[in-house]
Coordinates of C-alpha atoms and ligand atoms in Angstrom, one line a residue:
M1 CA 96.1 118.2 41.9
P2 CA 96.3 114.3 41.9
L3 CA 92.8 113.7 43.1
S4 CA 89.6 115.9 42.8
P5 CA 87.6 116.7 46.0
E6 CA 84.7 114.0 44.5
Q7 CA 87.3 111.4 44.4
L8 CA 88.6 112.1 48.0
A9 CA 85.2 111.8 49.1
E10 CA 84.8 108.7 47.3
I11 CA 87.5 107.3 49.0
E12 CA 86.5 108.5 52.4
D13 CA 83.2 107.0 51.5
Q14 CA 84.5 103.6 50.8
R15 CA 86.9 103.3 53.8
S16 CA 84.3 104.5 56.1
A17 CA 82.0 101.4 55.3
P18 CA 83.8 98.0 55.9
R19 CA 81.8 95.1 55.2
Q20 CA 82.2 91.4 56.4
T21 CA 83.3 89.0 53.7
L22 CA 83.7 85.1 53.5
R23 CA 86.6 85.9 50.8
A24 CA 90.3 85.7 51.5
V25 CA 91.6 88.8 52.8
S26 CA 95.2 90.1 52.8
E27 CA 95.3 92.5 56.0
G28 CA 98.5 94.4 54.4
M29 CA 96.4 95.1 51.3
E30 CA 93.2 96.2 53.1
N31 CA 95.2 99.2 54.4
H32 CA 95.8 100.2 51.0
L33 CA 92.3 99.8 49.5
Y34 CA 91.2 102.7 47.8
R35 CA 94.2 105.1 49.0
A36 CA 95.6 107.1 46.4
Y37 CA 99.4 107.5 46.4
D38 CA 100.9 110.3 44.5
V39 CA 102.9 110.1 41.6
L40 CA 105.0 112.6 39.8
D41 CA 103.3 116.0 39.8
H42 CA 99.8 115.3 39.2
G43 CA 99.2 111.5 38.9
F44 CA 98.5 108.8 41.4
I45 CA 97.9 105.0 41.8
R46 CA 95.2 103.6 44.0
V47 CA 93.9 100.1 44.4
I48 CA 90.1 99.6 43.8
D49 CA 89.9 95.8 44.4
Y50 CA 91.9 92.7 44.6
M51 CA 91.4 88.9 44.9
G52 CA 93.7 86.5 46.6
D53 CA 96.6 86.3 49.1
D54 CA 99.8 84.3 49.5
A55 CA 97.6 81.3 50.5
A56 CA 95.9 81.5 47.2
I57 CA 98.9 81.0 45.6
C58 CA 100.1 77.7 47.6
Q59 CA 96.3 76.6 47.4
A60 CA 96.3 76.4 43.6
A61 CA 99.9 75.1 43.5
R62 CA 98.6 72.2 46.0
V63 CA 96.1 71.1 43.5
S64 CA 98.8 70.2 41.2
Y65 CA 101.5 68.9 43.7
G66 CA 98.6 67.3 46.3
K67 CA 100.2 65.5 48.7
G68 CA 103.8 66.1 47.4
T69 CA 103.5 69.4 49.4
K70 CA 103.8 67.7 52.5
T71 CA 107.7 67.8 52.1
V72 CA 107.6 71.5 51.8
Q73 CA 108.0 73.1 55.0
N74 CA 105.6 76.2 54.7
D75 CA 103.9 78.4 52.4
A76 CA 106.7 80.8 51.8
G77 CA 109.0 77.8 51.2
L78 CA 106.4 76.7 48.5
I79 CA 106.4 80.1 47.0
R80 CA 110.0 80.3 46.7
Y81 CA 109.9 77.0 44.8
L82 CA 107.2 78.2 42.5
M83 CA 109.0 81.2 41.8
R84 CA 112.5 79.5 41.4
H85 CA 111.2 77.1 39.0
W86 CA 109.4 79.4 36.9
H87 CA 106.1 77.6 37.8
S88 CA 103.7 80.8 37.0
T89 CA 100.2 79.8 36.9
P90 CA 99.5 79.7 40.5
F91 CA 100.7 83.5 41.0
E92 CA 97.9 84.2 38.1
M93 CA 95.2 83.1 40.9
C94 CA 95.7 86.7 42.7
E95 CA 94.6 89.8 40.7
I96 CA 94.8 93.3 41.7
K97 CA 92.8 96.2 39.9
L98 CA 94.1 99.8 39.7
H99 CA 93.1 103.2 39.2
V100 CA 96.3 105.0 37.5
K101 CA 96.3 108.8 36.6
L102 CA 99.3 109.1 34.2
P103 CA 100.8 111.2 31.6
V104 CA 100.0 110.3 27.9
F105 CA 103.7 109.4 27.1
V106 CA 103.8 106.9 30.2
A107 CA 100.6 105.3 29.2
R108 CA 102.1 104.6 25.6
Q109 CA 104.7 102.4 27.2
W110 CA 102.4 101.1 30.0
I111 CA 99.8 99.7 27.3
R112 CA 102.5 97.7 25.5
H113 CA 101.8 95.1 28.7
R114 CA 99.3 93.3 26.7
T115 CA 98.3 90.8 29.5
A116 CA 96.2 93.0 31.6
N117 CA 92.5 94.4 30.9
V118 CA 92.3 98.4 30.3
N119 CA 89.7 100.8 30.5
E120 CA 90.6 104.5 29.8
Y121 CA 89.2 107.9 30.2
S122 CA 87.6 108.7 26.9
A123 CA 88.6 112.0 25.7
R124 CA 85.8 111.5 22.6
Y125 CA 83.3 111.9 25.2
S126 CA 84.9 114.0 28.2
I127 CA 87.0 117.3 28.1
M128 CA 90.3 116.4 29.3
D129 CA 92.0 118.3 32.3
R130 CA 94.2 120.7 32.2
E131 CA 97.0 119.0 33.9
F132 CA 100.2 118.6 32.3
Y133 CA 103.4 116.6 33.6
I134 CA 106.1 119.1 34.1
P135 CA 109.2 117.4 35.2
A136 CA 111.2 118.4 38.1
P137 CA 114.3 120.3 37.2
E138 CA 116.5 117.6 38.8
Q139 CA 114.9 115.0 36.1
L140 CA 116.0 117.3 33.3
A141 CA 119.1 115.6 31.5
A142 CA 121.0 115.5 28.6
Q143 CA 120.8 112.8 25.9
S144 CA 122.9 109.9 27.3
V145 CA 126.2 109.6 25.3
V146 CA 126.3 105.6 26.3
N147 CA 122.9 104.2 26.3
N148 CA 121.0 105.8 22.9
Q149 CA 117.5 105.0 24.9
G150 CA 118.3 107.0 28.0
R151 CA 119.0 110.3 29.8
G152 CA 122.9 111.2 31.1
E153 CA 124.3 114.3 32.7
A154 CA 122.0 116.7 34.3
L155 CA 121.2 120.0 32.6
T156 CA 122.7 123.2 33.8
A157 CA 120.3 125.7 35.9
D158 CA 120.0 128.0 32.9
E159 CA 119.1 125.2 30.5
S160 CA 116.8 123.6 32.7
A161 CA 115.1 126.8 33.3
R162 CA 114.8 127.3 29.3
V163 CA 113.3 123.9 29.0
L164 CA 110.7 124.0 31.8
D165 CA 109.7 127.5 30.2
I166 CA 109.1 125.7 26.8
L167 CA 107.2 123.0 28.3
K168 CA 104.8 125.2 30.3
S169 CA 104.2 127.6 27.5
D170 CA 103.5 124.7 24.9
A171 CA 101.3 123.1 27.2
A172 CA 99.3 126.1 28.0
Q173 CA 99.0 127.3 24.6
C174 CA 98.1 123.8 23.1
Y175 CA 95.3 123.4 25.9
D176 CA 94.1 127.1 25.0
H177 CA 93.7 126.2 21.5
Y178 CA 92.1 122.9 22.6
A179 CA 89.4 124.9 24.8
E180 CA 88.8 127.3 21.7
M181 CA 88.3 124.7 19.6
I182 CA 85.8 122.6 21.5
S183 CA 83.8 125.9 22.3
D184 CA 80.4 125.9 21.1
D185 CA 80.0 129.8 22.3
G186 CA 78.5 131.3 19.2
K187 CA 80.0 128.9 16.9
Q188 CA 79.6 124.9 16.1
G189 CA 82.8 124.0 18.1
L190 CA 85.1 121.1 16.9
A191 CA 84.1 117.5 18.3
R192 CA 86.3 116.6 21.2
E193 CA 87.5 113.4 19.6
L194 CA 89.1 115.5 17.1
A195 CA 90.2 118.5 19.0
R196 CA 92.3 116.4 21.4
M197 CA 94.7 115.8 18.4
N198 CA 96.1 119.0 19.4
L199 CA 97.2 118.1 22.8
P200 CA 100.8 117.3 23.9
A201 CA 101.6 113.8 25.3
N202 CA 102.5 115.2 28.6
I203 CA 98.9 115.8 29.3
Y204 CA 97.3 113.3 31.8
T205 CA 95.0 110.8 31.2
Q206 CA 93.5 107.9 33.4
W207 CA 92.5 104.3 33.5
Y208 CA 91.5 101.1 35.5
W209 CA 94.3 98.5 35.1
K210 CA 93.6 94.9 36.1
V211 CA 96.4 92.2 35.8
D212 CA 97.1 88.8 37.7
L213 CA 100.2 89.0 39.8
H214 CA 102.2 86.8 37.7
N215 CA 101.8 89.6 35.0
L216 CA 102.1 92.3 37.4
F217 CA 105.7 90.8 38.5
H218 CA 106.7 90.8 34.7
F219 CA 105.6 94.7 34.6
L220 CA 107.4 95.2 37.6
R221 CA 110.4 93.2 36.5
L222 CA 110.6 95.6 33.6
R223 CA 109.6 98.8 34.7
A224 CA 110.8 98.9 38.4
D225 CA 114.1 98.5 36.7
M226 CA 117.0 101.2 36.6
H227 CA 116.8 100.7 32.9
A228 CA 113.1 101.7 32.7
Q229 CA 112.3 105.2 31.9
Y230 CA 112.2 107.2 35.4
E231 CA 108.6 108.4 34.6
I232 CA 106.9 104.7 34.5
R233 CA 109.6 103.6 37.0
V234 CA 108.1 105.8 39.8
Y235 CA 104.8 104.2 39.2
A236 CA 106.2 100.5 39.1
D237 CA 107.9 101.5 42.4
A238 CA 104.6 102.6 43.9
I239 CA 102.8 99.4 43.1
A240 CA 105.9 97.5 44.1
K241 CA 105.2 98.8 47.7
V242 CA 101.6 97.9 47.7
V243 CA 102.4 94.2 46.4
A244 CA 104.7 93.9 49.2
D245 CA 102.3 94.3 51.6
W246 CA 99.4 92.4 49.6
V247 CA 101.3 89.2 49.1
P248 CA 104.5 89.5 51.4
A249 CA 106.1 85.7 50.6
A250 CA 105.3 86.2 47.1
Y251 CA 106.7 89.6 46.8
G252 CA 109.8 88.4 48.8
A253 CA 110.5 85.7 46.6
F254 CA 110.3 87.9 43.2
E255 CA 112.6 90.5 44.9
D256 CA 115.1 87.5 45.2
Y257 CA 114.8 85.7 42.0
R258 CA 113.9 88.1 39.6
M259 CA 114.4 92.0 40.9
G260 CA 117.7 90.8 42.9
G261 CA 118.7 87.8 40.5
E262 CA 120.4 87.7 37.4
N263 CA 120.2 85.2 34.2
L264 CA 123.5 84.1 33.1
S265 CA 124.3 83.1 29.6
A266 CA 126.0 79.4 29.2
Q267 CA 128.8 81.3 28.5
A268 CA 128.9 83.7 31.3
L269 CA 128.3 80.8 33.7
D270 CA 131.2 78.9 32.2
C271 CA 133.4 82.0 33.2
V272 CA 132.1 82.0 36.6
R273 CA 133.2 78.4 36.8
R274 CA 136.8 79.2 35.5
M275 CA 137.1 82.0 38.1
V276 CA 136.2 79.8 40.7
K277 CA 138.6 77.5 40.0
G278 CA 141.1 80.4 40.0
E279 CA 141.8 81.1 36.4
K280 CA 142.1 85.1 35.5
V281 CA 139.2 85.2 32.6
T282 CA 139.3 88.6 30.6
Q283 CA 137.1 89.7 27.9
E284 CA 139.2 88.5 25.4
T285 CA 139.6 84.8 26.8
S286 CA 135.9 84.9 28.1
G287 CA 134.5 84.6 24.4
M288 CA 132.0 87.3 25.0
S289 CA 131.6 90.5 23.2
K290 CA 132.7 93.8 24.8
G291 CA 129.1 94.9 25.5
E292 CA 128.2 91.4 27.2
W293 CA 131.6 91.4 29.2
R294 CA 130.7 94.9 30.7
E295 CA 127.3 93.7 31.6
F296 CA 128.9 90.6 32.8
E297 CA 131.3 92.6 34.9
G298 CA 128.6 94.8 36.4
V299 CA 126.8 91.8 37.3
L300 CA 129.6 90.7 39.2
T301 CA 130.5 94.0 41.0
K302 CA 127.0 95.3 41.6
Ligands
FAD1 C1 113.5 99.3 28.8 C2 112.4 98.9 27.8 C3 112.7 99.5 26.4 C4 111.7 99.3 25.5 N1 112.0 99.9 24.3 C5 111.3 99.7 23.2 C6 111.3 100.3 22.0 O1 112.5 100.8 21.8 N2 110.2 100.1 20.9 C7 109.3 99.2 21.4 O2 108.1 99.1 20.5 N3 109.1 98.6 22.5 C8 109.9 98.8 23.4 N4 109.8 98.4 24.7 C9 108.7 97.4 25.1 C10 109.0 95.9 25.1 O3 109.5 95.5 23.9 C11 107.6 95.4 25.4 O4 106.6 95.5 24.4 C12 107.2 95.7 26.9 O5 107.9 95.6 27.8 C13 105.8 94.5 27.1 O6 106.6 93.3 27.6 P1 105.8 91.8 27.2 O7 105.4 91.9 25.7 O8 106.7 90.8 27.6 O9 104.5 92.1 28.0 P2 103.0 91.7 28.1 O10 102.4 92.2 26.8 O11 102.3 91.6 29.2 O12 103.3 90.1 27.3 C14 103.7 89.3 28.8 C15 104.1 88.1 27.9 O13 102.9 87.3 27.2 C16 103.6 86.7 25.9 N5 102.5 87.4 25.2 C17 101.9 88.5 25.3 N6 101.1 88.6 23.9 C18 101.5 87.8 23.2 C19 101.5 87.8 21.6 N7 101.0 88.5 21.2 N8 102.4 86.9 21.2 C20 103.2 86.1 21.8 N9 103.5 86.2 23.1 C21 102.8 87.0 23.7 C22 105.0 87.0 25.8 O14 105.6 86.0 26.3 C23 105.4 88.2 26.9 O15 106.6 88.4 27.3 C24 110.6 98.5 25.8 C25 110.3 98.0 26.8 C26 111.4 98.3 27.9 C27 111.1 97.8 29.5

């Protein structure tokens, strides 16, 4: 179960007592505040707090541009300008604090994003819940033959069933042993900080994760991307939906310039210019390696 009855009651409580404030409020974000959105089989994301909105980005930018911004038509135009020119600090004026429940192996990828503040559930202090990520059968796939870092062809129904059996029985056995080791019923019982080493990486953990919008966009650019592992991508996708409502102008610019845009090397740009002039450019005449050319063609034909 993604949320405990206590957590559901807490959310109900928080949403039933609105308060007046003088702070900037994003109507789109108010609708999401505290609500949990399910991710994977037992996970979720929910917004605990936030600061700023599209206007806060412009307000900060205008400190640096002053009267110069009079030439900028509107806030959305200014935000697009900032995004286009990598003027990133105004985006750092907005912050978001999320409560996330996620499998430990996803947390290991997530925690690599160092420009955030994290507070995680303590498995030294508390007993871990008996909750494990068991993939949906359609997510079970063989090692990719083209990408060493990914999955490829889907497993057959028989093989999926075999794999799911192994995952479920190993998780159950590990947790049983964990529970047995920490039990002090008629024995000393092992400390929780030691017993947890027996738990598999698909067990769920929880944390509070606070990050500014600039670094969140960086996270989303990498983790909502098709090259990211599915299990972290679904979290990034869920967060992206919330961000789109929180700062619609900034998210629109991010989608356009970062998610939908591409970085081209000088060599690739030269090829584009030659193509525009009517030259037939091939991998051999491009000066690019086979891998670079394949990716370049992918960009052009996407
Ligand atoms: C598809 C994919 C595959 C990956 N595969 C691997 C892998 O095989 N092995 C592996 O170890 N990691 C892997 N990673 C993790 C990756 O290398 C980064 O650690 C992760 O994406 C976080 O990126 P970041 O450092 O830019 O983010 P953040 O830590 O949020 O940092 C944001 C930016 O701040 C700056 N910054 C932050 N801290 C420092 C610092 N101490 N010094 C200098 N600059 C800093 C950098 O400019 C950085 O880009 C993978 C990531 C992706 C998306």
